[in-house]
mmCIF file with all atom_site columns, C-alpha atoms in Angstrom:
data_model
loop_
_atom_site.group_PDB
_atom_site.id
_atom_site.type_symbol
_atom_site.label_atom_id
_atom_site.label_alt_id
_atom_site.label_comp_id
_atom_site.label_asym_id
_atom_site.label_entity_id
_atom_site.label_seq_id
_atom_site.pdbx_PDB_ins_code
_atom_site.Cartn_x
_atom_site.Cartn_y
_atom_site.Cartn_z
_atom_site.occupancy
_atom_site.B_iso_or_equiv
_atom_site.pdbx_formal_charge
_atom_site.auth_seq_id
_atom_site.auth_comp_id
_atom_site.auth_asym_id
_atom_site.auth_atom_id
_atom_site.pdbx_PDB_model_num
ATOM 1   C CA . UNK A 1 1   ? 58.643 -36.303 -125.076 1.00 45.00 ? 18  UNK A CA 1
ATOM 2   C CA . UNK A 1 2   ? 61.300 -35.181 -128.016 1.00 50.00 ? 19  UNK A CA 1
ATOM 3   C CA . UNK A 1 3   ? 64.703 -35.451 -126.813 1.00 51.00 ? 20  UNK A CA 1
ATOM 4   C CA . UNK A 1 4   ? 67.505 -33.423 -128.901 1.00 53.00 ? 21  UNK A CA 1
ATOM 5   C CA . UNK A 1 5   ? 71.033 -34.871 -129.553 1.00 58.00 ? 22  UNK A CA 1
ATOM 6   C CA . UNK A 1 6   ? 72.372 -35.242 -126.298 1.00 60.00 ? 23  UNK A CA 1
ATOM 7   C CA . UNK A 1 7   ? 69.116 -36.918 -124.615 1.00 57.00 ? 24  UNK A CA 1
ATOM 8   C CA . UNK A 1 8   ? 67.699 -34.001 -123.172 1.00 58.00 ? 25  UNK A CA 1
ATOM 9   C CA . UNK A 1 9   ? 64.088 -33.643 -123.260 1.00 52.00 ? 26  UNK A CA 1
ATOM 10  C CA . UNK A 1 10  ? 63.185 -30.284 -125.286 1.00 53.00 ? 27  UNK A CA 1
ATOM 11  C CA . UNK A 1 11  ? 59.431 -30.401 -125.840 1.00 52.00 ? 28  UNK A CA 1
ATOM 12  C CA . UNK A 1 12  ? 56.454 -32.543 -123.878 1.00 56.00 ? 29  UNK A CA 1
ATOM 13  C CA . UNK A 1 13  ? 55.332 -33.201 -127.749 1.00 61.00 ? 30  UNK A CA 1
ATOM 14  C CA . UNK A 1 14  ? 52.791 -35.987 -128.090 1.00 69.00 ? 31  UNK A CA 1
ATOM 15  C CA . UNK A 1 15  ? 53.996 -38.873 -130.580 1.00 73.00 ? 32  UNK A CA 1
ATOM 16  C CA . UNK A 1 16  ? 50.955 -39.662 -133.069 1.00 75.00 ? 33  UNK A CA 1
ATOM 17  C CA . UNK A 1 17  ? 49.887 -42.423 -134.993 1.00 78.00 ? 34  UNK A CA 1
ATOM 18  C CA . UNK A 1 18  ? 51.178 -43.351 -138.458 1.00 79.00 ? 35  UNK A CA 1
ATOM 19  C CA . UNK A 1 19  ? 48.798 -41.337 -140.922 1.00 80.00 ? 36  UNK A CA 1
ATOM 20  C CA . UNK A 1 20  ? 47.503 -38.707 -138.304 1.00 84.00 ? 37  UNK A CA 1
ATOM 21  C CA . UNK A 1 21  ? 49.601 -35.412 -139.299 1.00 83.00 ? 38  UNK A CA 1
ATOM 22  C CA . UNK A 1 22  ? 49.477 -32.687 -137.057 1.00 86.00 ? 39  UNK A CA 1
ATOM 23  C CA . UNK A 1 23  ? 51.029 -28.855 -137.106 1.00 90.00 ? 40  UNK A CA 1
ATOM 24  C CA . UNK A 1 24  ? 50.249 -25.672 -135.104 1.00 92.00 ? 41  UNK A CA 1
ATOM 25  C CA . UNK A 1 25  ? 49.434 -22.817 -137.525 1.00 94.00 ? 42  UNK A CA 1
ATOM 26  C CA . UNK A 1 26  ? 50.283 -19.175 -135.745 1.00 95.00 ? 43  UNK A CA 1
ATOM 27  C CA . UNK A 1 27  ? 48.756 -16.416 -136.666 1.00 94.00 ? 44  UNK A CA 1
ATOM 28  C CA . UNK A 1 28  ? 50.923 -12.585 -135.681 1.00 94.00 ? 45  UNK A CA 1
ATOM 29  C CA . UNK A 1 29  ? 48.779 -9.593  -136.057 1.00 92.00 ? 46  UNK A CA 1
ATOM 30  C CA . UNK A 1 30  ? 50.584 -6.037  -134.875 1.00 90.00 ? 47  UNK A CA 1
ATOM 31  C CA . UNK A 1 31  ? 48.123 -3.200  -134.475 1.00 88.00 ? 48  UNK A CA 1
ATOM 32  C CA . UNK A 1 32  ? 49.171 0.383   -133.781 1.00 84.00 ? 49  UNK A CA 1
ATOM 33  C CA . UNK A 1 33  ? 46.858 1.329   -131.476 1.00 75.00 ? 50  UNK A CA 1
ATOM 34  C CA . UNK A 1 34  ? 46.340 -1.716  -128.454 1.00 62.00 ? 51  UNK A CA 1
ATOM 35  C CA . UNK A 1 35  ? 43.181 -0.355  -128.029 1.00 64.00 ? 52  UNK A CA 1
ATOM 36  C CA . UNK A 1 36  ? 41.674 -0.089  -131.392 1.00 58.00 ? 53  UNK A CA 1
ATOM 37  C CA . UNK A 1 37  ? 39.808 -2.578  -133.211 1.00 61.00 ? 54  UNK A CA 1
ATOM 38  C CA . UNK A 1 38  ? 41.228 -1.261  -136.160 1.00 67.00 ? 55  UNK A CA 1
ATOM 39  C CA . UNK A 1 39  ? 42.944 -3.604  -139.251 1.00 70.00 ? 56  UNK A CA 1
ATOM 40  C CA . UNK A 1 40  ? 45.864 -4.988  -138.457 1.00 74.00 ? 57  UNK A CA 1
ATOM 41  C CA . UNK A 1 41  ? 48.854 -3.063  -139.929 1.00 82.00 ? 58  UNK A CA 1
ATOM 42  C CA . UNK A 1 42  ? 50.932 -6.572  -140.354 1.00 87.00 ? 59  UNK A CA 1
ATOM 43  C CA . UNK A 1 43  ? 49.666 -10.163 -140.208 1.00 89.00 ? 60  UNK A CA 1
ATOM 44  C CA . UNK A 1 44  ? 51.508 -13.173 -140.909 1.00 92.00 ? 61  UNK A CA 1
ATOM 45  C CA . UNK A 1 45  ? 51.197 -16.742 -140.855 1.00 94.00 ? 62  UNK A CA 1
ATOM 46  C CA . UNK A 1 46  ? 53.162 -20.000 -140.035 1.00 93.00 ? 63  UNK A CA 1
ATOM 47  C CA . UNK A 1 47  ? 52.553 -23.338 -140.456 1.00 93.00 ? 64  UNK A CA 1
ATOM 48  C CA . UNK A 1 48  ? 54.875 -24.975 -137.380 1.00 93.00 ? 65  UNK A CA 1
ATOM 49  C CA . UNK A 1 49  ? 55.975 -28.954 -136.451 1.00 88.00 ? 66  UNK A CA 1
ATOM 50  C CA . UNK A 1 50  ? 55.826 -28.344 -132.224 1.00 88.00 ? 67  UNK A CA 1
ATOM 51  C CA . UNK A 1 51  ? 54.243 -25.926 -130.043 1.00 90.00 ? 68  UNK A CA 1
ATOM 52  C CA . UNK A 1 52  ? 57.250 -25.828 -128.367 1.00 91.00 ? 69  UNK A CA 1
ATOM 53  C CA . UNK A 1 53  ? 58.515 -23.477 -132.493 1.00 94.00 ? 70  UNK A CA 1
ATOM 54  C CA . UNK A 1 54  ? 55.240 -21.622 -131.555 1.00 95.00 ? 71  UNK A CA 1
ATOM 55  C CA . UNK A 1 55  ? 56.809 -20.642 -128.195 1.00 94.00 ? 72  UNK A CA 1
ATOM 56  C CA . UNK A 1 56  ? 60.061 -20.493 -129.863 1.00 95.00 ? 73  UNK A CA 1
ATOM 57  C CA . UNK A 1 57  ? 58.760 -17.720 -132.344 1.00 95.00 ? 74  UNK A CA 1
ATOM 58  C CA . UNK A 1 58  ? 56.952 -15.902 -129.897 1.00 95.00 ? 75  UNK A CA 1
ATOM 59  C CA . UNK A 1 59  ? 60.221 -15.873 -127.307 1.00 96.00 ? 76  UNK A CA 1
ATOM 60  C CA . UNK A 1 60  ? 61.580 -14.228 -130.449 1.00 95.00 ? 77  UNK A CA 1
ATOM 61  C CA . UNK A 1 61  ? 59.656 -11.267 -130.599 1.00 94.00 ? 78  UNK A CA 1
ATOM 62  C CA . UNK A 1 62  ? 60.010 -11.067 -126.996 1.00 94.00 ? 79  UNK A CA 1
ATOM 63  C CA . UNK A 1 63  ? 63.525 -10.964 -127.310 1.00 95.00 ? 80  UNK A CA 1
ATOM 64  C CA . UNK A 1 64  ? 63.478 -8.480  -130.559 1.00 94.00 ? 81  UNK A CA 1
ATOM 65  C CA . UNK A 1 65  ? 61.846 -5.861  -128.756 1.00 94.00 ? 82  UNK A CA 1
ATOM 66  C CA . UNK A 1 66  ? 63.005 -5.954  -125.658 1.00 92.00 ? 83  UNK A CA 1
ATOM 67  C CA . UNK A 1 67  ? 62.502 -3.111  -122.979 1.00 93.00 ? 84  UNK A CA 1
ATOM 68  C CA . UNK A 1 68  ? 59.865 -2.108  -125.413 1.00 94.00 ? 85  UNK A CA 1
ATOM 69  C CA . UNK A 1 69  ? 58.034 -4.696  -123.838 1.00 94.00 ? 86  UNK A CA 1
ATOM 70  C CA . UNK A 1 70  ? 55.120 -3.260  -121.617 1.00 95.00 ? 87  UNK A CA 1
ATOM 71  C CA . UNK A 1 71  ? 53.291 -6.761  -120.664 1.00 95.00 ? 88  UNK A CA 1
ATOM 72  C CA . UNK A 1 72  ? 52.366 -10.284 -122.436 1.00 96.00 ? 89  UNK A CA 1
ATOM 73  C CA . UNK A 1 73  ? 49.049 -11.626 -121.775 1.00 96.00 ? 90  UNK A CA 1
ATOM 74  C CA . UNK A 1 74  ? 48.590 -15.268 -121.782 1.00 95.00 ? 91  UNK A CA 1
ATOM 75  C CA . UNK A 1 75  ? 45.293 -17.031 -123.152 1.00 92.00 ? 92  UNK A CA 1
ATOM 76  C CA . UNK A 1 76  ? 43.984 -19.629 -124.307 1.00 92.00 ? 93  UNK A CA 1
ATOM 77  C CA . UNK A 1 77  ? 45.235 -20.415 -127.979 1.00 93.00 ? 94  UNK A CA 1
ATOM 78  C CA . UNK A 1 78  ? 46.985 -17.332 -128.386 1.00 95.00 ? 95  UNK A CA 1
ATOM 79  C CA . UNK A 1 79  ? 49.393 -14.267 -126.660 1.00 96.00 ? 96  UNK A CA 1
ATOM 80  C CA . UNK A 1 80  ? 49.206 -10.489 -126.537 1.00 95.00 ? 97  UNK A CA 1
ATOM 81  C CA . UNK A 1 81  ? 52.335 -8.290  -126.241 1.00 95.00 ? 98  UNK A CA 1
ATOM 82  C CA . UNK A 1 82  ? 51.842 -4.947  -125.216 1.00 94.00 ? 99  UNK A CA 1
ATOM 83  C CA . UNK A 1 83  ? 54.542 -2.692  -125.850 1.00 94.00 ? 100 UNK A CA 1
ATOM 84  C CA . UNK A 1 84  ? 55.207 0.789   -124.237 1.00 94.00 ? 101 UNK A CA 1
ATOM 85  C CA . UNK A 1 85  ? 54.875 2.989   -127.657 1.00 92.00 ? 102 UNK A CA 1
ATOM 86  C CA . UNK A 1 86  ? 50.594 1.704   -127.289 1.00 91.00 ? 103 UNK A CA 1
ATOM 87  C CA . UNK A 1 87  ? 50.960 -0.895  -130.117 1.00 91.00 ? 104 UNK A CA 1
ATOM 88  C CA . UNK A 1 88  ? 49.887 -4.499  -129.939 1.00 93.00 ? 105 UNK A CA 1
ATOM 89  C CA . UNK A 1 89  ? 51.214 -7.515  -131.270 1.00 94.00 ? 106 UNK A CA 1
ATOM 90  C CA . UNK A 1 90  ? 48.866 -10.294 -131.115 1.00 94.00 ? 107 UNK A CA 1
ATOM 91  C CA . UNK A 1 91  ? 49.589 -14.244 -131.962 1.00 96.00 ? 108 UNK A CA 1
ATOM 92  C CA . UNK A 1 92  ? 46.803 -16.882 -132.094 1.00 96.00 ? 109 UNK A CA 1
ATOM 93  C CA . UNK A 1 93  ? 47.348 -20.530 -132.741 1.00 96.00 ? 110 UNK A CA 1
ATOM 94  C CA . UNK A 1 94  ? 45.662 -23.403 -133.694 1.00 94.00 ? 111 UNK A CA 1
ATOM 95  C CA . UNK A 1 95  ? 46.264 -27.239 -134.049 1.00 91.00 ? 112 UNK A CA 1
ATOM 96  C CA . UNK A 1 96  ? 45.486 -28.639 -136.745 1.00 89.00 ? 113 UNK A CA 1
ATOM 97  C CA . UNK A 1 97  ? 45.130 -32.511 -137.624 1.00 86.00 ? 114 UNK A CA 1
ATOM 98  C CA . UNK A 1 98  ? 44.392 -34.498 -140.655 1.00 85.00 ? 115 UNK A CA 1
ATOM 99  C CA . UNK A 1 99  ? 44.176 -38.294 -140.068 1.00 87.00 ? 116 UNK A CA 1
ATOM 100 C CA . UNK A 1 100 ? 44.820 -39.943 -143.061 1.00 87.00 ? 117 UNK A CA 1
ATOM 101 C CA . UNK A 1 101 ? 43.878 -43.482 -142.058 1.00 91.00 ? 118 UNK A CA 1
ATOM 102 C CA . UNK A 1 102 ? 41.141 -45.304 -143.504 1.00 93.00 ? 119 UNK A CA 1
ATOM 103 C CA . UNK A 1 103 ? 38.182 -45.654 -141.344 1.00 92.00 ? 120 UNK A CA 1
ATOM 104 C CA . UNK A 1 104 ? 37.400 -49.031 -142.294 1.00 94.00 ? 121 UNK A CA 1
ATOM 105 C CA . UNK A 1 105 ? 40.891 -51.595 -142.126 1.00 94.00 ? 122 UNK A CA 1
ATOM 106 C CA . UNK A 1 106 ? 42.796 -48.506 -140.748 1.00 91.00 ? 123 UNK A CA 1
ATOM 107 C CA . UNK A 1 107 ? 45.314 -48.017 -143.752 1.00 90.00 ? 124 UNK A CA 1
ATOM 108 C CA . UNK A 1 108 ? 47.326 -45.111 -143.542 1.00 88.00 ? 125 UNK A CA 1
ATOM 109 C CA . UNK A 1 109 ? 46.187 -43.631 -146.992 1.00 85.00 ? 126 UNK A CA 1
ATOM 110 C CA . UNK A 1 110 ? 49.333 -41.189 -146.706 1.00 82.00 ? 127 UNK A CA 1
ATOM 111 C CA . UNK A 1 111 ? 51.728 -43.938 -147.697 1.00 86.00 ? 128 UNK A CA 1
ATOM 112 C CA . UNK A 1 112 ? 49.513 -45.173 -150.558 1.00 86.00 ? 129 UNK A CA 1
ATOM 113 C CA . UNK A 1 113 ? 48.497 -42.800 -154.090 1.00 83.00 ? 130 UNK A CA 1
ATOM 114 C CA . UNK A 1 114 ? 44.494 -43.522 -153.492 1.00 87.00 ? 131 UNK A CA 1
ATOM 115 C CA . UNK A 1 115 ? 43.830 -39.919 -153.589 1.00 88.00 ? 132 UNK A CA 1
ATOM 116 C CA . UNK A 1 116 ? 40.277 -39.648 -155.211 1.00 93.00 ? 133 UNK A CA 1
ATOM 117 C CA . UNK A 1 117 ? 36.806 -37.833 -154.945 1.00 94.00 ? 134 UNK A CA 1
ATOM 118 C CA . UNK A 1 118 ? 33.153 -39.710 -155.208 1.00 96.00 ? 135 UNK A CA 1
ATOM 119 C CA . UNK A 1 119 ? 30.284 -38.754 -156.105 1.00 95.00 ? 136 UNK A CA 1
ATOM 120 C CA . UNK A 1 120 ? 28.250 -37.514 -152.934 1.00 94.00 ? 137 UNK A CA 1
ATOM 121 C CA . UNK A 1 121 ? 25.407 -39.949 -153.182 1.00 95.00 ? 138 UNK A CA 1
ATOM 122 C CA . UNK A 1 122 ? 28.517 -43.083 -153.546 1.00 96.00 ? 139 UNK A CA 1
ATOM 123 C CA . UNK A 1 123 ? 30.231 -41.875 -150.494 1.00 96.00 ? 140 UNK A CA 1
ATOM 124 C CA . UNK A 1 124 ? 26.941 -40.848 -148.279 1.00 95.00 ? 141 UNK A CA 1
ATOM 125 C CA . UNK A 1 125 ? 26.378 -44.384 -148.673 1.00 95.00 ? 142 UNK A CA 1
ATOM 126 C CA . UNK A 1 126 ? 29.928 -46.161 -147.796 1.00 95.00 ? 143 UNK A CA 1
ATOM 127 C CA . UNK A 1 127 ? 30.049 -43.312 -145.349 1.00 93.00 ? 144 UNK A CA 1
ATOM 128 C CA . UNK A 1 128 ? 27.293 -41.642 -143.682 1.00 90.00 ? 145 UNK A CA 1
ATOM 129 C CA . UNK A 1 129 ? 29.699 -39.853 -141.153 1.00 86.00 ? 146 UNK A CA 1
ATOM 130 C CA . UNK A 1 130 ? 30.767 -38.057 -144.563 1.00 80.00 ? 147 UNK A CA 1
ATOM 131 C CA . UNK A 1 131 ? 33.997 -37.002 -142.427 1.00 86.00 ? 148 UNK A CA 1
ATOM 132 C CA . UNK A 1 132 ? 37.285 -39.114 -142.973 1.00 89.00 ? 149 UNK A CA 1
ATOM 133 C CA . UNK A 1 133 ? 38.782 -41.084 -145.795 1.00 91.00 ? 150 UNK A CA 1
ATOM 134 C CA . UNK A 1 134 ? 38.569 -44.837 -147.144 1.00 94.00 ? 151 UNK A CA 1
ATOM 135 C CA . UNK A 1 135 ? 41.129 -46.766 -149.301 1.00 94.00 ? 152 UNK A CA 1
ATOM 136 C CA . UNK A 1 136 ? 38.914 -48.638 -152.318 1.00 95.00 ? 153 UNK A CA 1
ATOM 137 C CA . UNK A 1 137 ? 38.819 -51.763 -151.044 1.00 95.00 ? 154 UNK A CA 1
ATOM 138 C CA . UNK A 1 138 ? 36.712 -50.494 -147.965 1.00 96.00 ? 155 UNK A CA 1
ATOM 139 C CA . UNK A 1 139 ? 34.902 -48.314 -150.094 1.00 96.00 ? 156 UNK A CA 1
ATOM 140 C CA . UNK A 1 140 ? 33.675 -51.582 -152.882 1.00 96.00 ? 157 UNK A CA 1
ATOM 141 C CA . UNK A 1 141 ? 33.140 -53.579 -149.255 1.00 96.00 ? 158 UNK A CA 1
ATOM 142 C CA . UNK A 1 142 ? 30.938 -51.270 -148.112 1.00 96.00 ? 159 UNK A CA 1
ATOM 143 C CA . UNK A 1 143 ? 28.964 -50.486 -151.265 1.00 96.00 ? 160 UNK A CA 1
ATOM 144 C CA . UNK A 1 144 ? 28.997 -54.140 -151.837 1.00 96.00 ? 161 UNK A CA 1
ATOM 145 C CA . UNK A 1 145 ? 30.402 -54.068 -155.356 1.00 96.00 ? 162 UNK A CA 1
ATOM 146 C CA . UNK A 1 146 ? 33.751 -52.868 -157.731 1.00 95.00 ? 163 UNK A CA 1
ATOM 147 C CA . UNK A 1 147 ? 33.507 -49.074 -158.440 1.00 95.00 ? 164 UNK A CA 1
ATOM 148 C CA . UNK A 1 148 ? 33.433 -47.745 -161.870 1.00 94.00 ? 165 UNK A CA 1
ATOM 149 C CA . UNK A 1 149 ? 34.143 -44.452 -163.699 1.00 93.00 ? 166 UNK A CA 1
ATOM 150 C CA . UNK A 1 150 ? 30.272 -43.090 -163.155 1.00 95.00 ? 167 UNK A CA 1
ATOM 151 C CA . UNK A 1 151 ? 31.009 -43.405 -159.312 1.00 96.00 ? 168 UNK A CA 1
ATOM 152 C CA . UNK A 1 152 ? 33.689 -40.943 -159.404 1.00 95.00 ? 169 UNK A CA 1
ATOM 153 C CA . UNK A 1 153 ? 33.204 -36.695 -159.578 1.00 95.00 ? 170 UNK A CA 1
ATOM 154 C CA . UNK A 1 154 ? 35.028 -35.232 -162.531 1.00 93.00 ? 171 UNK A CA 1
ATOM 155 C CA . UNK A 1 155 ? 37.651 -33.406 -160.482 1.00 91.00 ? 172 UNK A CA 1
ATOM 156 C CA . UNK A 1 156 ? 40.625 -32.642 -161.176 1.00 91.00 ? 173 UNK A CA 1
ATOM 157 C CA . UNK A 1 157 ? 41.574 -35.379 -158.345 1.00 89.00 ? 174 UNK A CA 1
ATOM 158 C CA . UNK A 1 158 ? 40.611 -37.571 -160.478 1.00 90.00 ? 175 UNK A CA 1
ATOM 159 C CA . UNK A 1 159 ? 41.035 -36.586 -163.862 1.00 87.00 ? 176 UNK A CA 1
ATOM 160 C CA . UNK A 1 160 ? 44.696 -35.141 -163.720 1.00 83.00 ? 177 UNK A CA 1
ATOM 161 C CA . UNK A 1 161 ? 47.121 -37.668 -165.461 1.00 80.00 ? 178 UNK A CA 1
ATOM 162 C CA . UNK A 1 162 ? 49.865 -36.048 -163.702 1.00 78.00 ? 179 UNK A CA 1
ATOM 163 C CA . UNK A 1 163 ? 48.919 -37.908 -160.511 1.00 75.00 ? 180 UNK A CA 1
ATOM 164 C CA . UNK A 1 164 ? 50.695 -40.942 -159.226 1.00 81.00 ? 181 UNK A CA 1
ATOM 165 C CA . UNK A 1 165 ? 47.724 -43.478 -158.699 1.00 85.00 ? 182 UNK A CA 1
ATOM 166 C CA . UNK A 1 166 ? 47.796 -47.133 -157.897 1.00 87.00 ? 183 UNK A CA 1
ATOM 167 C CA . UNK A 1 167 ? 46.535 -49.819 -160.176 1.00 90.00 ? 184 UNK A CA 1
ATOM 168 C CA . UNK A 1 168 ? 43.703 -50.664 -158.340 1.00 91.00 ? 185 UNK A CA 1
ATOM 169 C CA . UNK A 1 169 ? 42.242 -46.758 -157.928 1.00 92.00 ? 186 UNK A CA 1
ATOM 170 C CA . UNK A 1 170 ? 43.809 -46.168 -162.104 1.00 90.00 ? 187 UNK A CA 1
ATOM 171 C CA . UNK A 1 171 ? 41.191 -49.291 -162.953 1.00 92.00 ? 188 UNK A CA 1
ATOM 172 C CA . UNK A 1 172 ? 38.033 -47.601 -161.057 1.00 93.00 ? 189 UNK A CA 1
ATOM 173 C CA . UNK A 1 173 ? 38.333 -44.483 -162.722 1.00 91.00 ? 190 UNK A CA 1
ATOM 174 C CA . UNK A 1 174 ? 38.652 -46.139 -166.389 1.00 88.00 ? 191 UNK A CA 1
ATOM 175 C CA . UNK A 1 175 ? 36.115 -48.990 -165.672 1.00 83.00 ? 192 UNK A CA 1
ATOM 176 C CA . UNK A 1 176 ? 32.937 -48.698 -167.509 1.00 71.00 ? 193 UNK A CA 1
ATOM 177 C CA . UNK A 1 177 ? 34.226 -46.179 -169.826 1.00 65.00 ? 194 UNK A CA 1
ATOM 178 C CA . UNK A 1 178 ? 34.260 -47.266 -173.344 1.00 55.00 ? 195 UNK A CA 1
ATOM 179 C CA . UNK A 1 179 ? 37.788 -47.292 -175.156 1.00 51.00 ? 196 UNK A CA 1
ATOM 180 C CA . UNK A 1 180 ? 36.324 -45.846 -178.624 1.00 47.00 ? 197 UNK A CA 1
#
């Protein structure tokens, strides 16, 4: 539970772990006709902290229009709000969650610069799964050996200077590469 300043409980919010980052993106659609399956003639979308700012935004356009108001339906994941003139406006949301810990020593790799891309064949082998992320030390454990330059995919993730890096991932991506 989130409690505001004075204690009271506002949202039933779940806490998550360190380096799992979660947010509820809402999509708003508003159709003319509620019946059509025609483009939408207004779409938006928001990238919220809580469910309880999805709710919030959708109370909103409750409140905006009013007696307008003909009916809300409730489903799952989203909301449609009918209102009398035959329009529709529709809102669908979605959680969303990146975990940013490493699957090997659990590391959250948020608090660290070891942003980087291998090669598919490199990571297929430290990580069959292929889904998730691993700081370098798991990633030379697994593969049994220090990473060099060869290892790594020439994107910009890992060719940008403008990145903050640590030492240990800066090394990797200049070992093996001949200082001419």
């Amino acid at each position: 539970m989130i409690t505001g300043p004075n204690g009271i409980v506002n949202s039933a919010e779940v806490v998550y772990e360190p380096g799992v980052d979660v947010k509820w993106v809402l999509d708003m659609s508003s159709f003319a006709d509620s019946d059509s399956a025609t483009a939408a003639a207004e779409t938006s979308r928001s990238v919220l902290q809580t469910m309880l700012q999805v709710e919030e935004t959708i109370r909103a356009c409750l409140d905006d229009h009013g007696a307008a108001v003909a009916r809300v339906v409730h489903t799952f994941g989203g909301r449609d709000v009918y209102l009398r003139d035959g329009s529709r406006i529709a809102y669908r949301w979605e959680l969303f969650v990146c975990d940013w810990r490493c699957l090997g020593c659990g590391l959250d790799m948020s608090t660290v610069d070891e942003y980087y891309m291998l090669k598919n064949d490199v990571w297929a082998q430290v990580n069959p799964a292929i889904d998730g992320n691993l700081c370098i030390a798991c990633v030379e454990e697994r593969l049994g050996r220090t990473l060099t330059a060869a290892d790594f995919t020439d994107s910009p993730i890992n060719t940008s200077t403008a990145k903050r890096r640590t030492q240990r991932l800066t090394d990797r991506l200049s070992a093996g590469v001949s200082q001419s």
